[in-house]
Amino acid sequence: MRIPKEMRAWRTDGEGHRALRLDTVQVPTPRPHELLLRVRACGVCRTDLHVTDGDLPAHQPWIVPGHEIVGEVVSVGARAVGHAVGGRVGIAWLRETCGSCRWCRCGAENLCPESRYTGWDADGGYAEYATVPAAYAYRLPVSGADLELAPLLCAGIIGYRALCRANVPPGGRLGIYGFGASAHLTAQIALAQGAEVHVLTRDPGARRLALDLGATSAGAADGRPPVLLDAAILFAPAGELVPIALAALDRGGTLAVAGIHLSDIPRLDYQRHLFHERTLTSVTSNTRADGESLLRLAGRLGVRATVTPYPFEGAADALADLADDRVSGAAVLVVED
Ligand SMILES: [Zn+2]
Ligand SMILES: [Zn+2]
């Protein structure tokens, strides 16, 4: 396969998503343990906004965002095992961990202090080509459209970990606060597993999508669900919803905060928000095992992403639409041949 020397890539310099630039740069050379992919689709995640807009500290002076990458392997490093040219693989947010710290050694590589991330520490998928350490690349099923698989790679995986962290009892009542890309995939898994789902979001379009997918109720983000909840997941990056969601929990319930970034949490009241053994927990990245489980489950349960496609040239528009809540489901960049 002929690999060109140059490619088009969207890059940010930390001056905000409106300063994202489409540049011509060198196609990266994979290191011995890496794969080179021709990018076919890349999901647009809220974390990309946190990277471009400086909510997360810059790790590189210039960075290509994007960490929901579906691509075709076009080159395999000399020490990259388990992958072959022509395979369809996914690149996700977790890019590399140290493999030797106490978290890595006990199955909690998501907590590795040396972990590195795609589209933050290393260039991501808003480009025609991207590299990935082979050990962190996901083999994807041969069926399924690229643009429907892309959102699974972060929105799907992080939502799945959040669902696990929320400890929904069998047949339990799950509240979902915020209903974007991650939430609409997570709701499908929870419903397929027998949970009763209540969605709370400010966007009327998202409320309609929630009901279409089978949610029992869909109301305003700061409203009260019709029943007390056994578990809740906060997807909206809005700290002011934390006490509201905690107050909606039944005794023994858990609130999992799924985002990497959250605005300030207002003062909590011990009796109203935490007593009766309610649990408040965060969700930090994911392990590769989470990713493998989510991809397997999504296939078995028929989880389908609702996708708003954008041409590759429209990356800046996609981020602006996401920032202004104009995206239904998941925004995905589609890279044409
Ligand atoms: Zn480690
Ligand atoms: Zn993401």
XYZ file of N, CA and C in Angstrom, residues 28-254:
681
model
N 2.943 10.485 10.092
C 3.832 9.981 11.150
C 4.428 8.620 10.790
N 5.626 8.379 11.280
C 6.282 7.075 11.096
C 6.039 6.270 12.367
N 5.436 5.074 12.245
C 5.186 4.294 13.471
C 6.501 3.831 14.093
N 6.563 3.890 15.423
C 7.717 3.352 16.134
C 7.619 1.821 16.115
N 8.688 1.113 16.524
C 8.680 -0.361 16.371
C 7.467 -1.050 17.002
N 6.946 -0.504 18.101
C 5.825 -1.189 18.770
C 4.469 -0.620 18.330
N 4.474 0.199 17.293
C 3.238 0.887 16.885
C 2.712 0.420 15.519
N 1.448 0.785 15.283
C 0.807 0.606 13.982
C 0.585 1.981 13.381
N 0.563 2.050 12.052
C 0.104 3.262 11.361
C -1.239 2.943 10.722
N -2.216 3.812 10.970
C -3.561 3.620 10.435
C -3.894 4.714 9.433
N -4.610 4.331 8.384
C -5.292 5.345 7.590
C -6.638 5.572 8.260
N -6.884 6.787 8.688
C -8.099 7.077 9.453
C -9.307 7.078 8.512
N -10.348 6.333 8.886
C -11.573 6.316 8.071
C -12.693 7.108 8.739
N -12.712 7.128 10.051
C -13.710 7.926 10.782
C -13.131 8.257 12.151
N -13.514 9.418 12.681
C -13.071 9.781 14.029
C -14.208 10.516 14.737
N -14.599 9.992 15.868
C -15.655 10.617 16.647
C -15.182 11.920 17.269
N -16.141 12.801 17.519
C -15.850 14.106 18.134
C -16.410 14.060 19.549
N -15.517 14.110 20.526
C -15.891 13.891 21.922
C -15.775 15.206 22.688
N -16.562 15.335 23.748
C -16.495 16.559 24.547
C -15.086 16.780 25.122
N -14.366 15.696 25.353
C -12.989 15.835 25.841
C -12.123 16.593 24.829
N -12.423 16.467 23.540
C -11.675 17.239 22.532
C -11.846 18.736 22.791
N -13.049 19.118 23.204
C -13.290 20.531 23.560
C -12.480 20.919 24.793
N -12.415 20.015 25.773
C -11.640 20.322 26.980
C -10.152 20.477 26.633
N -9.676 19.705 25.624
C -8.275 19.823 25.194
C -8.069 21.132 24.418
N -8.946 21.393 23.455
C -8.738 22.589 22.615
C -8.969 23.871 23.407
N -9.873 23.830 24.379
C -10.260 25.064 25.071
C -9.506 25.279 26.384
N -8.572 24.369 26.706
C -7.722 24.585 27.871
C -8.351 24.217 29.203
N -9.533 23.536 29.194
C -10.078 23.038 30.467
C -9.133 21.979 31.035
N -8.475 21.246 30.136
C -7.406 20.336 30.535
C -6.086 21.032 30.203
N -5.074 20.909 31.070
C -3.792 21.580 30.787
C -3.155 21.019 29.513
N -2.550 21.889 28.711
C -1.922 21.431 27.466
C -0.746 20.513 27.780
N -0.685 19.358 27.109
C 0.451 18.450 27.262
C 1.434 18.580 26.107
N 0.998 19.173 25.008
C 1.849 19.379 23.835
C 1.548 20.771 23.296
N 2.534 21.455 22.737
C 2.269 22.794 22.205
C 1.285 22.761 21.026
N 1.420 21.745 20.182
C 0.478 21.540 19.081
C -0.077 20.142 19.229
N -1.354 19.970 18.997
C -1.863 18.605 19.114
C -2.977 18.392 18.091
N -3.012 17.200 17.520
C -4.137 16.770 16.686
C -5.121 16.099 17.620
N -6.324 16.659 17.832
C -7.285 16.013 18.737
C -7.873 14.743 18.111
N -8.719 14.080 18.872
C -9.471 12.949 18.329
C -9.011 11.623 18.895
N -9.919 10.918 19.587
C -9.543 9.656 20.225
C -10.646 8.614 20.095
N -11.420 8.722 19.014
C -12.425 7.684 18.698
C -12.199 7.324 17.230
N -11.088 6.651 16.987
C -10.580 6.507 15.630
C -10.842 5.101 15.096
N -11.476 5.039 13.946
C -11.589 3.777 13.224
C -10.721 3.900 11.982
N -9.801 2.966 11.815
C -8.900 3.060 10.677
C -8.459 1.705 10.188
N -7.755 1.754 9.060
C -7.219 0.541 8.445
C -5.707 0.536 8.650
N -5.195 -0.589 9.122
C -3.751 -0.697 9.342
C -3.041 -0.657 7.995
N -2.103 0.284 7.844
C -1.346 0.369 6.589
C 0.136 0.081 6.801
N 0.582 0.056 8.054
C 1.981 -0.260 8.318
C 2.093 -0.791 9.746
N 2.936 -1.805 9.927
C 3.085 -2.455 11.230
C 4.551 -2.376 11.648
N 4.816 -1.814 12.825
C 6.188 -1.717 13.331
C 6.806 -3.092 13.528
N 8.143 -3.142 13.542
C 8.855 -4.428 13.600
C 8.521 -5.218 14.859
N 8.199 -4.534 15.953
C 7.897 -5.239 17.203
C 6.424 -5.136 17.599
N 5.579 -4.758 16.633
C 4.138 -4.645 16.906
C 3.477 -5.971 16.562
N 3.075 -6.708 17.586
C 2.531 -8.044 17.336
C 1.003 -8.028 17.355
N 0.414 -9.015 16.702
C -1.028 -9.232 16.799
C -1.851 -8.466 15.784
N -1.237 -7.725 14.889
C -1.990 -6.961 13.894
C -1.328 -7.115 12.527
N -2.149 -7.011 11.494
C -1.635 -7.150 10.131
C -2.160 -6.014 9.267
N -1.423 -5.700 8.222
C -1.862 -4.685 7.260
C -3.231 -5.092 6.714
N -4.123 -4.121 6.614
C -5.461 -4.379 6.087
C -6.512 -4.556 7.167
N -6.097 -4.810 8.411
C -7.063 -5.002 9.495
C -7.762 -3.699 9.869
N -8.997 -3.822 10.354
C -9.708 -2.622 10.833
C -9.543 -2.563 12.339
N -8.983 -1.480 12.833
C -8.763 -1.358 14.276
C -9.263 -0.013 14.782
N -9.424 0.047 16.101
C -9.853 1.273 16.757
C -8.769 1.814 17.662
N -8.673 3.134 17.723
C -7.784 3.802 18.686
C -8.677 4.568 19.652
N -8.388 4.406 20.940
C -9.216 5.041 21.972
C -8.387 6.045 22.775
N -8.976 6.557 23.833
C -8.363 7.624 24.645
C -7.103 7.116 25.365
N -7.220 5.963 26.059
C -6.061 5.425 26.780
C -5.043 4.909 25.768
N -3.889 5.538 25.725
C -2.911 5.254 24.672
C -1.779 4.357 25.158
N -1.383 4.533 26.392
C -0.236 3.781 26.887
C -0.197 3.901 28.412
N 0.223 2.845 29.074
C 0.446 2.904 30.518
C 1.814 2.298 30.800
N 2.286 2.424 32.065
C 3.669 1.984 32.334
C 3.781 0.478 32.432
N 2.693 -0.187 32.838
C 2.723 -1.647 32.931
C 3.392 -2.195 34.179
N 3.978 -1.317 35.014
C 4.721 -1.842 36.158
C 4.334 -1.207 37.491
N 3.561 -0.141 37.495
C 3.200 0.483 38.772
C 2.179 -0.397 39.509
N 1.865 -0.030 40.742
C 0.988 -0.920 41.513
C -0.433 -0.944 40.964
N -0.850 0.111 40.249
C -2.194 0.093 39.656
C -2.209 -0.785 38.407
N -1.180 -0.608 37.570
C -1.081 -1.458 36.373
C -1.043 -2.933 36.754
N -0.353 -3.253 37.849
C -0.177 -4.653 38.207
C -1.421 -5.273 38.830
N -2.408 -4.440 39.210
C -3.612 -5.040 39.824
C -4.858 -4.781 38.986
N -4.695 -4.571 37.684
C -5.866 -4.462 36.814
C -6.526 -3.098 36.837
N -5.822 -2.084 37.344
C -6.385 -0.733 37.393
C -5.507 0.222 36.572
N -5.188 -0.194 35.343
C -4.283 0.618 34.530
C -4.870 1.993 34.216
N -6.178 2.140 34.373
C -6.796 3.464 34.180
C -6.278 4.484 35.201
N -5.714 4.002 36.304
C -5.204 4.902 37.348
C -3.692 5.070 37.273
N -3.039 4.519 36.248
C -1.579 4.604 36.123
C -1.127 6.069 36.067
N -0.223 6.472 36.974
C 0.230 7.871 36.944
C 1.019 8.224 35.684
N 1.532 7.201 34.982
C 2.316 7.458 33.763
C 1.464 7.317 32.502
N 0.147 7.172 32.645
C -0.688 6.909 31.469
C -0.637 8.072 30.485
N -0.753 7.753 29.201
C -0.753 8.761 28.142
C -2.026 8.604 27.317
N -2.442 9.703 26.707
C -3.755 9.737 26.076
C -3.686 10.226 24.628
N -4.504 9.585 23.793
C -4.572 9.946 22.378
C -5.247 11.306 22.216
N -4.667 12.149 21.397
C -5.271 13.456 21.150
C -5.026 14.449 22.275
N -4.132 14.096 23.211
C -3.752 14.996 24.306
C -2.229 14.940 24.494
N -1.718 13.695 24.722
C -0.264 13.517 24.823
C 0.359 13.197 23.467
N -0.433 12.614 22.585
C 0.056 12.225 21.255
C -1.034 12.553 20.244
N -0.631 12.766 19.004
C -1.593 13.178 17.982
C -2.687 12.135 17.780
N -3.898 12.630 17.557
C -5.064 11.770 17.418
C -5.608 11.707 16.003
N -6.932 11.576 15.903
C -7.553 11.164 14.652
C -8.183 12.244 13.800
N -7.996 13.528 14.154
C -8.475 14.576 13.251
C -7.409 14.751 12.162
N -7.071 13.646 11.524
C -5.979 13.616 10.551
C -6.214 12.431 9.631
N -5.490 12.404 8.508
C -5.700 11.316 7.557
C -4.965 10.039 7.970
N -3.937 10.181 8.813
C -3.203 9.020 9.317
C -2.945 9.215 10.812
N -2.833 8.106 11.540
C -2.557 8.182 12.977
C -1.819 6.920 13.409
N -1.000 7.054 14.453
C -0.299 5.879 14.994
C -0.937 5.458 16.312
N -0.659 4.221 16.700
C -1.123 3.713 17.992
C -0.192 2.581 18.432
N 0.144 2.513 19.734
C 0.858 1.326 20.209
C -0.016 0.091 19.958
N 0.568 -0.936 19.352
C -0.242 -2.099 18.938
C -0.988 -2.714 20.114
N -0.377 -2.704 21.299
C -0.996 -3.346 22.458
C -2.234 -2.587 22.942
N -2.433 -1.365 22.455
C -3.576 -0.556 22.887
C -4.582 -0.334 21.755
N -4.378 -1.035 20.639
C -5.316 -0.941 19.512
C -6.382 -2.019 19.666
N -7.623 -1.681 19.368
C -8.725 -2.644 19.469
C -9.011 -3.224 18.095
N -9.056 -4.552 18.024
C -9.514 -5.193 16.788
C -11.017 -4.969 16.682
N -11.485 -4.535 15.530
C -12.913 -4.243 15.370
C -13.573 -5.322 14.522
N -14.890 -5.526 14.710
C -15.580 -6.515 13.888
C -15.545 -6.104 12.409
N -15.631 -7.108 11.530
C -15.561 -6.789 10.102
C -16.839 -6.112 9.629
N -17.966 -6.371 10.334
C -19.219 -5.733 9.931
C -19.429 -4.456 10.745
N -20.351 -3.635 10.264
C -20.645 -2.384 10.955
C -19.945 -1.227 10.275
N -20.662 -0.108 10.172
C -20.119 1.065 9.490
C -19.072 1.748 10.355
N -18.025 2.267 9.706
C -16.963 2.964 10.442
C -17.545 4.049 11.339
N -18.461 4.830 10.789
C -18.918 5.996 11.553
C -19.813 5.607 12.728
N -20.389 4.386 12.696
C -21.175 3.938 13.852
C -20.294 3.278 14.910
N -19.159 2.752 14.502
C -18.250 2.132 15.473
C -17.435 3.186 16.224
N -17.109 4.302 15.548
C -16.212 5.300 16.148
C -16.675 5.756 17.540
N -17.955 6.131 17.716
C -18.361 6.635 19.046
C -18.234 5.600 20.158
N -18.203 4.330 19.800
C -18.053 3.309 20.846
C -16.703 3.443 21.540
N -15.711 3.992 20.842
C -14.331 3.920 21.327
C -14.017 4.855 22.482
N -14.838 5.891 22.690
C -14.701 6.642 23.950
C -16.059 6.775 24.600
N -17.011 7.358 23.867
C -18.343 7.535 24.439
C -18.871 6.197 24.962
N -18.707 5.158 24.174
C -19.189 3.837 24.568
C -18.411 3.271 25.741
N -17.087 3.308 25.637
C -16.253 2.665 26.659
C -16.366 3.393 28.005
N -16.280 4.712 27.986
C -16.342 5.464 29.250
C -17.730 5.310 29.883
N -18.753 5.350 29.035
C -20.112 5.170 29.555
C -20.274 3.794 30.185
N -19.682 2.795 29.550
C -19.760 1.436 30.082
C -19.061 1.360 31.441
N -17.888 1.981 31.546
C -17.208 1.963 32.849
C -18.047 2.711 33.894
N -18.648 3.827 33.484
C -19.493 4.578 34.420
C -20.674 3.729 34.880
N -21.247 2.980 33.938
C -22.368 2.106 34.292
C -21.913 1.054 35.303
N -20.745 0.499 35.092
C -20.209 -0.487 36.059
C -19.992 0.181 37.418
N -19.424 1.393 37.416
C -19.126 2.106 38.663
C -20.408 2.509 39.402
N -21.514 2.663 38.655
C -22.762 3.109 39.278
C -23.475 1.976 40.018
N -23.019 0.724 39.813
C -23.567 -0.399 40.589
C -25.082 -0.495 40.523
N -25.642 -0.478 39.336
C -27.099 -0.615 39.216
C -27.487 -2.029 39.626
N -28.382 -2.190 40.601
C -28.784 -3.561 40.952
C -29.625 -4.161 39.817
N -29.724 -5.489 39.752
C -30.534 -6.106 38.685
C -31.949 -5.529 38.685
N -32.405 -5.083 37.522
C -33.748 -4.511 37.425
C -33.894 -3.153 38.091
N -32.779 -2.537 38.486
C -32.825 -1.287 39.246
C -33.164 -0.066 38.401
N -33.351 1.055 39.113
C -33.718 2.320 38.463
C -32.473 3.190 38.330
N -32.137 3.521 37.073
C -30.927 4.284 36.775
C -31.299 5.670 36.273
N -30.738 6.698 36.881
C -30.895 8.066 36.377
C -29.699 8.439 35.524
N -29.949 9.090 34.385
C -28.867 9.534 33.510
C -29.003 11.037 33.342
N -28.007 11.771 33.830
C -28.027 13.239 33.783
C -27.145 13.709 32.631
N -27.766 14.381 31.654
C -27.065 14.731 30.422
C -27.269 13.593 29.441
N -27.542 13.908 28.168
C -27.844 12.823 27.231
C -27.194 13.084 25.881
N -25.865 13.066 25.882
C -25.097 13.200 24.644
C -24.645 11.839 24.144
N -23.508 11.834 23.478
C -23.024 10.628 22.805
C -22.860 9.461 23.780
N -22.167 9.710 24.891
C -21.885 8.624 25.822
C -23.168 8.112 26.469
N -24.016 9.040 26.901
C -25.238 8.646 27.606
C -26.169 7.828 26.723
N -26.276 8.186 25.443
C -27.262 7.474 24.623
C -26.809 6.046 24.312
N -25.501 5.806 24.363
C -25.007 4.428 24.208
C -25.170 3.653 25.518
N -24.845 4.329 26.624
C -24.932 3.693 27.936
C -26.375 3.308 28.268
N -27.308 4.187 27.910
C -28.721 3.898 28.169
C -29.143 2.617 27.458
N -28.659 2.410 26.240
C -29.037 1.201 25.498
C -28.539 -0.055 26.213
N -27.316 0.013 26.750
C -26.785 -1.159 27.468
C -27.589 -1.400 28.739
N -27.836 -0.313 29.500
C -28.583 -0.461 30.753
C -29.974 -1.044 30.491
N -30.638 -0.550 29.453
C -31.978 -1.047 29.125
C -31.915 -2.523 28.725
N -30.926 -2.870 27.900
C -30.802 -4.268 27.461
C -30.518 -5.183 28.642
N -29.900 -4.636 29.688
C -29.596 -5.445 30.876
C -30.738 -5.422 31.899
N -31.845 -4.757 31.541
C -33.035 -4.845 32.394
C -33.248 -3.690 33.342
N -32.421 -2.626 33.238
C -32.617 -1.476 34.127
C -33.805 -0.630 33.648
N -34.391 0.103 34.599
C -35.408 1.112 34.272
C -34.656 2.446 34.209
N -34.746 3.130 33.078
C -33.885 4.293 32.853
C -34.693 5.588 32.873
N -34.215 6.554 33.637
C -34.816 7.885 33.698
C -33.757 8.897 33.261
N -34.087 9.700 32.244
C -33.107 10.635 31.679
C -33.460 12.053 32.093
N -32.442 12.810 32.482
C -32.649 14.195 32.897
C -31.679 15.069 32.112
N -32.211 15.878 31.210
C -31.359 16.685 30.341
C -32.094 17.947 29.906
N -31.312 18.999 29.637
C -31.951 20.278 29.298
C -32.395 20.335 27.835
N -31.909 19.397 27.009
C -32.151 19.477 25.574
C -33.403 18.679 25.178
N -34.447 19.353 24.664
C -35.682 18.636 24.300
C -35.449 17.553 23.251
N -34.541 17.795 22.290
C -34.239 16.791 21.269
C -33.646 15.535 21.898
N -32.774 15.733 22.876
C -32.160 14.595 23.562
C -33.209 13.842 24.386
N -34.187 14.582 24.941
C -35.259 13.901 25.699
C -36.076 13.003 24.768
N -36.336 13.488 23.554
C -37.074 12.664 22.579
C -36.278 11.416 22.232
N -34.972 11.597 21.975
C -34.126 10.439 21.643
C -34.151 9.425 22.791
N -34.096 9.915 24.034
C -34.103 9.024 25.198
C -35.379 8.186 25.231
N -36.516 8.825 25.001
C -37.784 8.087 25.035
C -37.858 7.101 23.868
N -37.354 7.525 22.697
C -37.332 6.613 21.540
C -36.514 5.364 21.837
N -35.442 5.531 22.607
C -34.568 4.390 22.907
C -35.148 3.493 24.006
N -36.203 3.978 24.683
C -36.853 3.114 25.675
C -36.782 3.602 27.105
N -36.324 4.842 27.315
C -36.309 5.376 28.679
C -37.741 5.478 29.204
N -37.916 5.249 30.497
C -39.242 5.331 31.116
C -39.692 6.777 31.256
N -38.743 7.679 31.541
C -39.094 9.091 31.628
C -37.928 9.930 31.136
N -38.236 11.153 30.716
C -37.200 12.095 30.290
C -37.668 13.488 30.685
N -36.893 14.139 31.557
C -37.299 15.448 32.054
C -36.133 16.412 32.092
N -36.377 17.563 32.701
C -35.359 18.615 32.770
C -34.183 18.182 33.639
N -33.001 18.719 33.320
C -31.775 18.297 34.005
C -31.844 18.560 35.501
N -32.457 19.667 35.897
C -32.475 19.995 37.322
C -33.807 19.613 37.976
N -34.618 18.789 37.260
C -35.889 18.342 37.821
C -35.692 17.093 38.676
N -36.817 16.548 39.132
C -36.754 15.311 39.917
C -37.303 14.166 39.083
N -36.634 13.029 39.075
C -37.214 11.879 38.370
C -38.477 11.438 39.100
N -39.365 10.697 38.413
C -40.638 10.308 39.035
C -40.475 9.293 40.160
N -39.332 8.654 40.256
C -39.084 7.677 41.324
C -37.714 7.957 41.922
N -37.474 7.453 43.135
C -36.115 7.512 43.684
C -35.232 6.536 42.895
N -33.966 6.902 42.752
C -33.063 6.137 41.887
C -32.162 5.217 42.714
N -31.884 4.032 42.157
C -30.897 3.148 42.780
C -29.475 3.552 42.404
N -29.364 4.179 41.249
C -28.043 4.571 40.753
C -28.229 5.719 39.772
N -27.181 6.523 39.620
C -27.238 7.618 38.652
C -25.852 7.824 38.067
N -25.853 8.303 36.824
C -24.592 8.672 36.174
C -24.728 10.125 35.732
N -23.737 10.937 36.086
C -23.716 12.336 35.655
C -22.783 12.454 34.457
N -23.370 12.653 33.276
C -22.561 12.839 32.065
C -22.325 14.324 31.788
N -23.271 15.183 32.156
C -23.102 16.618 31.920
C -21.943 17.120 32.789
N -21.074 18.000 32.236
C -19.909 18.454 33.026
C -20.288 19.569 33.992
N -21.437 19.402 34.660
C -22.044 20.468 35.450
C -22.074 20.086 36.922
N -21.136 20.640 37.699
C -21.043 20.312 39.112
C -22.300 20.645 39.892
N -23.073 21.632 39.416
C -24.290 22.010 40.155
C -25.331 20.901 40.158
N -25.166 19.907 39.250
C -26.121 18.796 39.243
C -25.770 17.714 40.269
N -24.588 17.768 40.862
C -24.185 16.716 41.805
C -25.138 16.642 43.002
N -25.401 17.754 43.717
C -26.350 17.633 44.843
C -27.756 17.266 44.391
N -28.154 17.714 43.212
C -29.489 17.384 42.691
C -29.600 15.887 42.442
N -28.561 15.321 41.834
C -28.582 13.877 41.544
C -28.459 13.063 42.832
N -27.642 13.533 43.788
C -27.522 12.805 45.063
C -28.855 12.801 45.804
N -29.565 13.924 45.748
C -30.855 14.009 46.450
C -31.908 13.117 45.808
N -31.688 12.746 44.545
C -32.651 11.875 43.847
C -32.380 10.393 44.103
N -31.279 10.088 44.806
C -30.938 8.681 45.067
C -31.720 8.124 46.240
N -32.096 6.884 46.114
C -32.681 6.148 47.234
C -31.555 5.740 48.199
N -31.902 5.221 49.338
C -30.908 4.748 50.305
C -29.952 3.753 49.636
N -28.670 3.894 49.913
C -27.692 2.951 49.363
C -27.336 3.176 47.903
N -27.878 4.246 47.300
C -27.634 4.477 45.875
C -26.259 5.063 45.599
N -25.863 4.994 44.337
C -24.545 5.473 43.915
C -24.685 6.484 42.794
